[in-house]
PDB file of C-alpha atoms in Angstrom:
ATOM      1  CA  LYS T   1     -25.346   7.696 -37.207  1.00  0.00           C
ATOM      2  CA  LYS T   2     -28.074  10.326 -36.914  1.00  0.00           C
ATOM      3  CA  GLY T   3     -25.921  13.085 -38.385  1.00  0.00           C
ATOM      4  CA  PHE T   4     -24.728  14.900 -35.261  1.00  0.00           C
ATOM      5  CA  SER T   5     -21.457  16.545 -36.267  1.00  0.00           C
ATOM      6  CA  LYS T   6     -20.677  18.983 -33.455  1.00  0.00           C
ATOM      7  CA  GLU T   7     -18.036  18.425 -30.805  1.00  0.00           C
ATOM      8  CA  ALA T   8     -19.134  16.137 -27.977  1.00  0.00           C
ATOM      9  CA  GLU T   9     -17.904  16.009 -24.396  1.00  0.00           C
ATOM     10  CA  VAL T  10     -18.044  12.845 -22.271  1.00  0.00           C
ATOM     11  CA  ILE T  11     -18.377  12.973 -18.490  1.00  0.00           C
ATOM     12  CA  PRO T  12     -18.626   9.861 -16.283  1.00  0.00           C
ATOM     13  CA  GLN T  13     -22.222   9.100 -15.361  1.00  0.00           C
ATOM     14  CA  PHE T  14     -21.359   8.479 -11.712  1.00  0.00           C
ATOM     15  CA  GLY T  15     -18.690   9.353  -9.190  1.00  0.00           C
ATOM     16  CA  VAL T  16     -17.821   7.992  -5.756  1.00  0.00           C
ATOM     17  CA  ASN T  17     -16.575   9.544  -2.553  1.00  0.00           C
ATOM     18  CA  PRO T  18     -13.142   7.925  -2.067  1.00  0.00           C
ATOM     19  CA  GLN T  19     -13.209   8.834   1.610  1.00  0.00           C
ATOM     20  CA  ILE T  20     -16.153   6.466   2.077  1.00  0.00           C
ATOM     21  CA  PHE T  21     -15.398   3.860  -0.561  1.00  0.00           C
ATOM     22  CA  LYS T  22     -11.946   2.659   0.440  1.00  0.00           C
ATOM     23  CA  LYS T  23     -10.180  -0.437   1.725  1.00  0.00           C
ATOM     24  CA  ASP T  24     -11.343  -1.149   5.277  1.00  0.00           C
ATOM     25  CA  ASP T  25     -10.993  -3.834   7.939  1.00  0.00           C
ATOM     26  CA  VAL T  26     -14.345  -5.637   8.198  1.00  0.00           C
ATOM     27  CA  LYS T  27     -13.201  -8.981   9.608  1.00  0.00           C
ATOM     28  CA  CYS T  28     -16.202  -9.325  11.910  1.00  0.00           C
ATOM     29  CA  LEU T  29     -18.732  -8.772   9.133  1.00  0.00           C
ATOM     30  CA  LYS T  30     -16.856 -11.066   6.749  1.00  0.00           C
ATOM     31  CA  LYS T  31     -16.807 -13.828   9.358  1.00  0.00           C
ATOM     32  CA  GLU T  32     -20.544 -13.390   9.885  1.00  0.00           C
ATOM     33  CA  LEU T  33     -21.247 -13.599   6.151  1.00  0.00           C
ATOM     34  CA  ASN T  34     -18.665 -16.262   5.350  1.00  0.00           C
ATOM     35  CA  PRO T  35     -17.894 -18.418   8.430  1.00  0.00           C
ATOM     36  CA  GLU T  36     -15.700 -20.828   6.427  1.00  0.00           C
ATOM     37  CA  ASN T  37     -13.507 -17.926   5.276  1.00  0.00           C
ATOM     38  CA  LYS T  38     -13.652 -19.049   1.645  1.00  0.00           C
ATOM     39  CA  PHE T  39     -12.635 -16.870  -1.295  1.00  0.00           C
ATOM     40  CA  THR T  40     -15.612 -14.509  -1.688  1.00  0.00           C
ATOM     41  CA  ILE T  41     -17.034 -13.757  -5.132  1.00  0.00           C
ATOM     42  CA  GLY T  42     -19.363 -10.770  -4.986  1.00  0.00           C
ATOM     43  CA  PHE T  43     -22.316  -9.598  -7.052  1.00  0.00           C
ATOM     44  CA  VAL T  44     -24.278  -6.398  -6.439  1.00  0.00           C
ATOM     45  CA  GLY T  45     -27.314  -5.599  -8.567  1.00  0.00           C
ATOM     46  CA  ARG T  46     -30.804  -6.558  -9.643  1.00  0.00           C
ATOM     47  CA  LEU T  47     -31.505 -10.270  -9.881  1.00  0.00           C
ATOM     48  CA  VAL T  48     -32.711 -10.141 -13.473  1.00  0.00           C
ATOM     49  CA  ARG T  49     -31.600 -11.875 -16.668  1.00  0.00           C
ATOM     50  CA  GLU T  50     -29.810  -8.887 -18.191  1.00  0.00           C
ATOM     51  CA  LYS T  51     -27.529  -8.549 -15.180  1.00  0.00           C
ATOM     52  CA  GLY T  52     -26.182 -12.037 -15.884  1.00  0.00           C
ATOM     53  CA  ILE T  53     -26.649 -13.445 -12.392  1.00  0.00           C
ATOM     54  CA  ILE T  54     -27.499 -16.962 -13.661  1.00  0.00           C
ATOM     55  CA  ASP T  55     -24.383 -16.915 -15.845  1.00  0.00           C
ATOM     56  CA  LEU T  56     -22.362 -16.031 -12.755  1.00  0.00           C
ATOM     57  CA  LEU T  57     -23.894 -18.913 -10.826  1.00  0.00           C
ATOM     58  CA  ASP T  58     -23.103 -21.325 -13.679  1.00  0.00           C
ATOM     59  CA  ALA T  59     -19.544 -20.005 -13.924  1.00  0.00           C
ATOM     60  CA  VAL T  60     -18.960 -20.382 -10.200  1.00  0.00           C
ATOM     61  CA  LEU T  61     -20.206 -23.973 -10.306  1.00  0.00           C
ATOM     62  CA  ASN T  62     -17.969 -24.662 -13.320  1.00  0.00           C
ATOM     63  CA  ALA T  63     -15.005 -23.189 -11.447  1.00  0.00           C
ATOM     64  CA  GLY T  64     -15.239 -25.914  -8.829  1.00  0.00           C
ATOM     65  CA  PHE T  65     -16.914 -23.726  -6.227  1.00  0.00           C
ATOM     66  CA  ASP T  66     -14.278 -23.890  -3.501  1.00  0.00           C
ATOM     67  CA  SER T  67     -15.473 -20.390  -2.717  1.00  0.00           C
ATOM     68  CA  HIS T  68     -18.251 -18.301  -1.225  1.00  0.00           C
ATOM     69  CA  LEU T  69     -20.785 -16.361  -3.321  1.00  0.00           C
ATOM     70  CA  LEU T  70     -22.111 -13.128  -1.812  1.00  0.00           C
ATOM     71  CA  ILE T  71     -25.125 -11.727  -3.688  1.00  0.00           C
ATOM     72  CA  ILE T  72     -26.554  -8.346  -2.761  1.00  0.00           C
ATOM     73  CA  GLY T  73     -29.749  -7.572  -4.612  1.00  0.00           C
ATOM     74  CA  ALA T  74     -33.381  -8.497  -5.140  1.00  0.00           C
ATOM     75  CA  GLY T  75     -35.413  -9.469  -8.157  1.00  0.00           C
ATOM     76  CA  PRO T  76     -37.510 -12.143  -9.885  1.00  0.00           C
ATOM     77  CA  LEU T  77     -34.597 -14.590 -10.254  1.00  0.00           C
ATOM     78  CA  LYS T  78     -33.991 -14.924  -6.516  1.00  0.00           C
ATOM     79  CA  SER T  79     -36.154 -18.042  -6.176  1.00  0.00           C
ATOM     80  CA  LYS T  80     -34.384 -19.659  -9.153  1.00  0.00           C
ATOM     81  CA  ILE T  81     -30.987 -18.948  -7.590  1.00  0.00           C
ATOM     82  CA  ILE T  82     -32.075 -20.493  -4.292  1.00  0.00           C
ATOM     83  CA  GLU T  83     -33.470 -23.541  -6.117  1.00  0.00           C
ATOM     84  CA  ARG T  84     -30.261 -23.998  -8.150  1.00  0.00           C
ATOM     85  CA  THR T  85     -27.980 -23.697  -5.125  1.00  0.00           C
ATOM     86  CA  LYS T  86     -30.071 -26.190  -3.150  1.00  0.00           C
ATOM     87  CA  GLY T  87     -30.008 -28.629  -6.054  1.00  0.00           C
ATOM     88  CA  ALA T  88     -26.236 -28.343  -6.289  1.00  0.00           C
ATOM     89  CA  GLY T  89     -25.850 -28.797  -2.544  1.00  0.00           C
ATOM     90  CA  ILE T  90     -23.985 -25.531  -2.040  1.00  0.00           C
ATOM     91  CA  SER T  91     -26.590 -23.392  -0.263  1.00  0.00           C
ATOM     92  CA  HIS T  92     -24.262 -23.018   2.732  1.00  0.00           C
ATOM     93  CA  ARG T  93     -21.749 -21.241   0.503  1.00  0.00           C
ATOM     94  CA  VAL T  94     -24.188 -18.747  -0.993  1.00  0.00           C
ATOM     95  CA  LYS T  95     -25.433 -15.682   0.874  1.00  0.00           C
ATOM     96  CA  ILE T  96     -28.193 -13.489  -0.580  1.00  0.00           C
ATOM     97  CA  ILE T  97     -28.953 -10.110   0.980  1.00  0.00           C
ATOM     98  CA  ASP T  98     -31.876  -8.267  -0.570  1.00  0.00           C
ATOM     99  CA  ARG T  99     -30.604  -4.770   0.118  1.00  0.00           C
ATOM    100  CA  VAL T 100     -27.999  -2.825   2.059  1.00  0.00           C
ATOM    101  CA  PRO T 101     -28.229   0.894   3.003  1.00  0.00           C
ATOM    102  CA  SER T 102     -26.156   3.008   0.610  1.00  0.00           C
ATOM    103  CA  LEU T 103     -23.972   4.315   3.431  1.00  0.00           C
ATOM    104  CA  GLU T 104     -23.179   0.753   4.525  1.00  0.00           C
ATOM    105  CA  ILE T 105     -22.494  -0.906   1.162  1.00  0.00           C
ATOM    106  CA  TYR T 106     -18.758  -0.145   1.260  1.00  0.00           C
ATOM    107  CA  LYS T 107     -18.445  -2.605   4.166  1.00  0.00           C
ATOM    108  CA  TYR T 108     -19.842  -5.389   2.003  1.00  0.00           C
ATOM    109  CA  PHE T 109     -17.503  -4.599  -0.875  1.00  0.00           C
ATOM    110  CA  ASN T 110     -14.669  -5.002   1.608  1.00  0.00           C
ATOM    111  CA  CYS T 111     -15.916  -8.519   2.372  1.00  0.00           C
ATOM    112  CA  MET T 112     -15.332  -9.537  -1.258  1.00  0.00           C
ATOM    113  CA  ASP T 113     -12.171 -10.954  -2.805  1.00  0.00           C
ATOM    114  CA  CYS T 114     -13.504  -9.995  -6.225  1.00  0.00           C
ATOM    115  CA  LEU T 115     -16.632  -8.425  -7.700  1.00  0.00           C
ATOM    116  CA  VAL T 116     -18.239  -9.722 -10.898  1.00  0.00           C
ATOM    117  CA  LEU T 117     -20.545  -7.736 -13.193  1.00  0.00           C
ATOM    118  CA  PRO T 118     -21.650 -10.300 -15.829  1.00  0.00           C
ATOM    119  CA  SER T 119     -24.162  -8.106 -17.692  1.00  0.00           C
ATOM    120  CA  LEU T 120     -25.806  -9.379 -20.889  1.00  0.00           C
ATOM    121  CA  THR T 121     -26.718  -7.163 -23.838  1.00  0.00           C
ATOM    122  CA  MET T 122     -30.429  -7.310 -24.675  1.00  0.00           C
ATOM    123  CA  PRO T 123     -32.302  -6.038 -27.761  1.00  0.00           C
ATOM    124  CA  ASN T 124     -33.454  -2.988 -25.792  1.00  0.00           C
ATOM    125  CA  TRP T 125     -30.687  -2.640 -23.192  1.00  0.00           C
ATOM    126  CA  LYS T 126     -26.976  -2.846 -22.595  1.00  0.00           C
ATOM    127  CA  GLU T 127     -24.899  -1.949 -19.528  1.00  0.00           C
ATOM    128  CA  GLN T 128     -24.773   1.858 -19.463  1.00  0.00           C
ATOM    129  CA  PHE T 129     -22.074   2.245 -16.823  1.00  0.00           C
ATOM    130  CA  GLY T 130     -21.865  -0.207 -13.935  1.00  0.00           C
ATOM    131  CA  ARG T 131     -21.596   1.946 -10.814  1.00  0.00           C
ATOM    132  CA  VAL T 132     -20.815  -1.066  -8.624  1.00  0.00           C
ATOM    133  CA  LEU T 133     -17.550  -1.421 -10.556  1.00  0.00           C
ATOM    134  CA  ILE T 134     -16.145   1.919  -9.437  1.00  0.00           C
ATOM    135  CA  GLU T 135     -17.437   1.392  -5.897  1.00  0.00           C
ATOM    136  CA  ALA T 136     -15.603  -1.932  -5.665  1.00  0.00           C
ATOM    137  CA  MET T 137     -12.505  -0.567  -7.382  1.00  0.00           C
ATOM    138  CA  ALA T 138     -12.364   2.313  -4.909  1.00  0.00           C
ATOM    139  CA  CYS T 139     -12.287  -0.313  -2.131  1.00  0.00           C
ATOM    140  CA  GLU T 140      -9.342  -2.038  -3.888  1.00  0.00           C
ATOM    141  CA  VAL T 141     -11.482  -5.045  -4.771  1.00  0.00           C
ATOM    142  CA  PRO T 142     -10.438  -6.582  -8.125  1.00  0.00           C
ATOM    143  CA  VAL T 143     -13.277  -6.620 -10.639  1.00  0.00           C
ATOM    144  CA  ILE T 144     -14.342  -8.914 -13.467  1.00  0.00           C
ATOM    145  CA  GLY T 145     -16.777  -7.572 -16.041  1.00  0.00           C
ATOM    146  CA  SER T 146     -18.377  -8.741 -19.252  1.00  0.00           C
ATOM    147  CA  ASN T 147     -17.780  -6.829 -22.476  1.00  0.00           C
ATOM    148  CA  SER T 148     -21.343  -5.463 -22.471  1.00  0.00           C
ATOM    149  CA  GLY T 149     -21.847  -1.750 -23.068  1.00  0.00           C
ATOM    150  CA  GLU T 150     -19.647   0.622 -21.071  1.00  0.00           C
ATOM    151  CA  ILE T 151     -18.048  -1.973 -18.804  1.00  0.00           C
ATOM    152  CA  LEU T 152     -14.868  -2.085 -20.906  1.00  0.00           C
ATOM    153  CA  ASN T 153     -14.444   1.681 -20.677  1.00  0.00           C
ATOM    154  CA  VAL T 154     -15.093   1.806 -16.958  1.00  0.00           C
ATOM    155  CA  ILE T 155     -12.670  -0.982 -16.052  1.00  0.00           C
ATOM    156  CA  GLY T 156      -9.937  -0.073 -18.541  1.00  0.00           C
ATOM    157  CA  ASP T 157      -6.790  -2.031 -17.657  1.00  0.00           C
ATOM    158  CA  ALA T 158      -7.684  -2.171 -13.954  1.00  0.00           C
ATOM    159  CA  GLY T 159      -9.627  -5.454 -14.035  1.00  0.00           C
ATOM    160  CA  LEU T 160     -10.470  -8.534 -16.087  1.00  0.00           C
ATOM    161  CA  ILE T 161     -12.905  -8.730 -19.006  1.00  0.00           C
ATOM    162  CA  PHE T 162     -14.718 -11.822 -20.299  1.00  0.00           C
ATOM    163  CA  LYS T 163     -16.976 -12.384 -23.295  1.00  0.00           C
ATOM    164  CA  GLU T 164     -20.550 -11.813 -22.194  1.00  0.00           C
ATOM    165  CA  GLY T 165     -22.549 -15.015 -21.886  1.00  0.00           C
ATOM    166  CA  ASP T 166     -19.402 -17.187 -21.984  1.00  0.00           C
ATOM    167  CA  THR T 167     -19.491 -18.935 -18.609  1.00  0.00           C
ATOM    168  CA  ASN T 168     -16.301 -20.891 -19.322  1.00  0.00           C
ATOM    169  CA  ASP T 169     -14.415 -17.671 -19.949  1.00  0.00           C
ATOM    170  CA  LEU T 170     -15.840 -16.207 -16.743  1.00  0.00           C
ATOM    171  CA  SER T 171     -14.870 -19.353 -14.805  1.00  0.00           C
ATOM    172  CA  SER T 172     -11.292 -19.050 -16.039  1.00  0.00           C
ATOM    173  CA  LYS T 173     -11.116 -15.402 -14.924  1.00  0.00           C
ATOM    174  CA  ILE T 174     -12.481 -16.308 -11.488  1.00  0.00           C
ATOM    175  CA  ASN T 175      -9.962 -19.133 -11.125  1.00  0.00           C
ATOM    176  CA  LEU T 176      -7.180 -16.795 -12.228  1.00  0.00           C
ATOM    177  CA  LEU T 177      -7.942 -14.483  -9.311  1.00  0.00           C
ATOM    178  CA  ILE T 178      -8.501 -17.317  -6.830  1.00  0.00           C
ATOM    179  CA  ASN T 179      -5.062 -18.734  -7.605  1.00  0.00           C
ATOM    180  CA  ASN T 180      -3.081 -15.494  -7.909  1.00  0.00           C
ATOM    181  CA  GLU T 181      -2.998 -13.278  -4.833  1.00  0.00           C
ATOM    182  CA  ASP T 182      -0.362 -10.986  -6.367  1.00  0.00           C
ATOM    183  CA  LEU T 183      -2.667 -10.291  -9.316  1.00  0.00           C
ATOM    184  CA  ARG T 184      -5.553  -9.545  -6.949  1.00  0.00           C
ATOM    185  CA  ILE T 185      -3.450  -7.027  -5.054  1.00  0.00           C
ATOM    186  CA  LYS T 186      -2.131  -5.464  -8.269  1.00  0.00           C
ATOM    187  CA  LEU T 187      -5.593  -5.058  -9.814  1.00  0.00           C
ATOM    188  CA  GLY T 188      -6.991  -3.779  -6.529  1.00  0.00           C
ATOM    189  CA  LYS T 189      -4.443  -0.970  -6.413  1.00  0.00           C
ATOM    190  CA  LYS T 190      -4.842  -0.183 -10.124  1.00  0.00           C
ATOM    191  CA  GLY T 191      -8.614  -0.042  -9.671  1.00  0.00           C
ATOM    192  CA  ARG T 192      -8.337   2.408  -6.786  1.00  0.00           C
ATOM    193  CA  GLN T 193      -5.964   4.600  -8.781  1.00  0.00           C
ATOM    194  CA  ARG T 194      -8.260   4.563 -11.823  1.00  0.00           C
ATOM    195  CA  VAL T 195     -11.163   5.724  -9.673  1.00  0.00           C
ATOM    196  CA  LEU T 196      -9.072   8.537  -8.169  1.00  0.00           C
ATOM    197  CA  GLU T 197      -8.092   9.678 -11.668  1.00  0.00           C
ATOM    198  CA  HIS T 198     -11.472   9.410 -13.409  1.00  0.00           C
ATOM    199  CA  PHE T 199     -14.452   8.532 -11.223  1.00  0.00           C
ATOM    200  CA  THR T 200     -14.609  10.615  -8.046  1.00  0.00           C
ATOM    201  CA  GLN T 201     -17.509  12.964  -7.386  1.00  0.00           C
ATOM    202  CA  LYS T 202     -15.010  15.832  -7.374  1.00  0.00           C
ATOM    203  CA  ILE T 203     -13.746  14.993 -10.857  1.00  0.00           C
ATOM    204  CA  VAL T 204     -17.286  14.630 -12.242  1.00  0.00           C
ATOM    205  CA  ALA T 205     -18.188  18.032 -10.765  1.00  0.00           C
ATOM    206  CA  GLN T 206     -15.044  19.675 -12.140  1.00  0.00           C
ATOM    207  CA  GLU T 207     -15.617  18.319 -15.644  1.00  0.00           C
ATOM    208  CA  THR T 208     -19.266  19.407 -15.578  1.00  0.00           C
ATOM    209  CA  TYR T 209     -18.225  22.893 -14.439  1.00  0.00           C
ATOM    210  CA  LYS T 210     -15.698  23.154 -17.297  1.00  0.00           C
ATOM    211  CA  ILE T 211     -18.376  22.379 -19.872  1.00  0.00           C
ATOM    212  CA  TYR T 212     -20.787  24.972 -18.484  1.00  0.00           C
ATOM    213  CA  LYS T 213     -18.002  27.562 -18.558  1.00  0.00           C
ATOM    214  CA  LYS T 214     -17.267  26.656 -22.169  1.00  0.00           C
ATOM    215  CA  ILE T 215     -20.939  27.008 -23.087  1.00  0.00           C
ATOM    216  CA  LEU T 216     -21.209  30.392 -21.383  1.00  0.00           C
ATOM    217  CA  LYS T 217     -18.182  31.696 -23.301  1.00  0.00           C
ATOM    218  CA  SER T 218     -19.775  30.709 -26.597  1.00  0.00           C
ATOM    219  CA  VAL T 219     -23.050  32.633 -26.080  1.00  0.00           C
TER     220      VAL T 219
END
């Protein structure tokens, strides 16, 4: 739109180490976080409006909430989430952890049966990448994302997409995964493969190196 006409190269903004982010047995941690062993819906991110956390809470309640909600993140909406869950009488099925060390977060992804990134486009912001998506995908956790910003391009055909802000659509996607174990396994494996093909640190480094070589040849 601003008249740039030269060739452009696109490199993923983030990459993961697939030796760290991978499927792992974390039964003890999952039992600690979710004693009732309910289907675990995960969210990792800032507890702010644009990340869609309230939409996720509404969607989970609409879905019947025979599940466990694991929220990892801090922010100004935490008190509202606690108030809403108390009012709905489901506090015992919601776990909020303010923060987890970066080298430990893979364990928490492995406690999830799905990860949801329900980002909302704002006048001055839209989801630029969604690093938690590739971290979950690398752990073979099926992902659900809104159609905000780059989420579509990150997930590709390796997860489910819903219309941002549409809590009924999100509820239906959650229920689809709750009731279809084969689909969860299929998307988990496709997600892992997509990360290995596009979003590892090695691939990001290789693509960056190629561009610098191309630039050096042109000068």
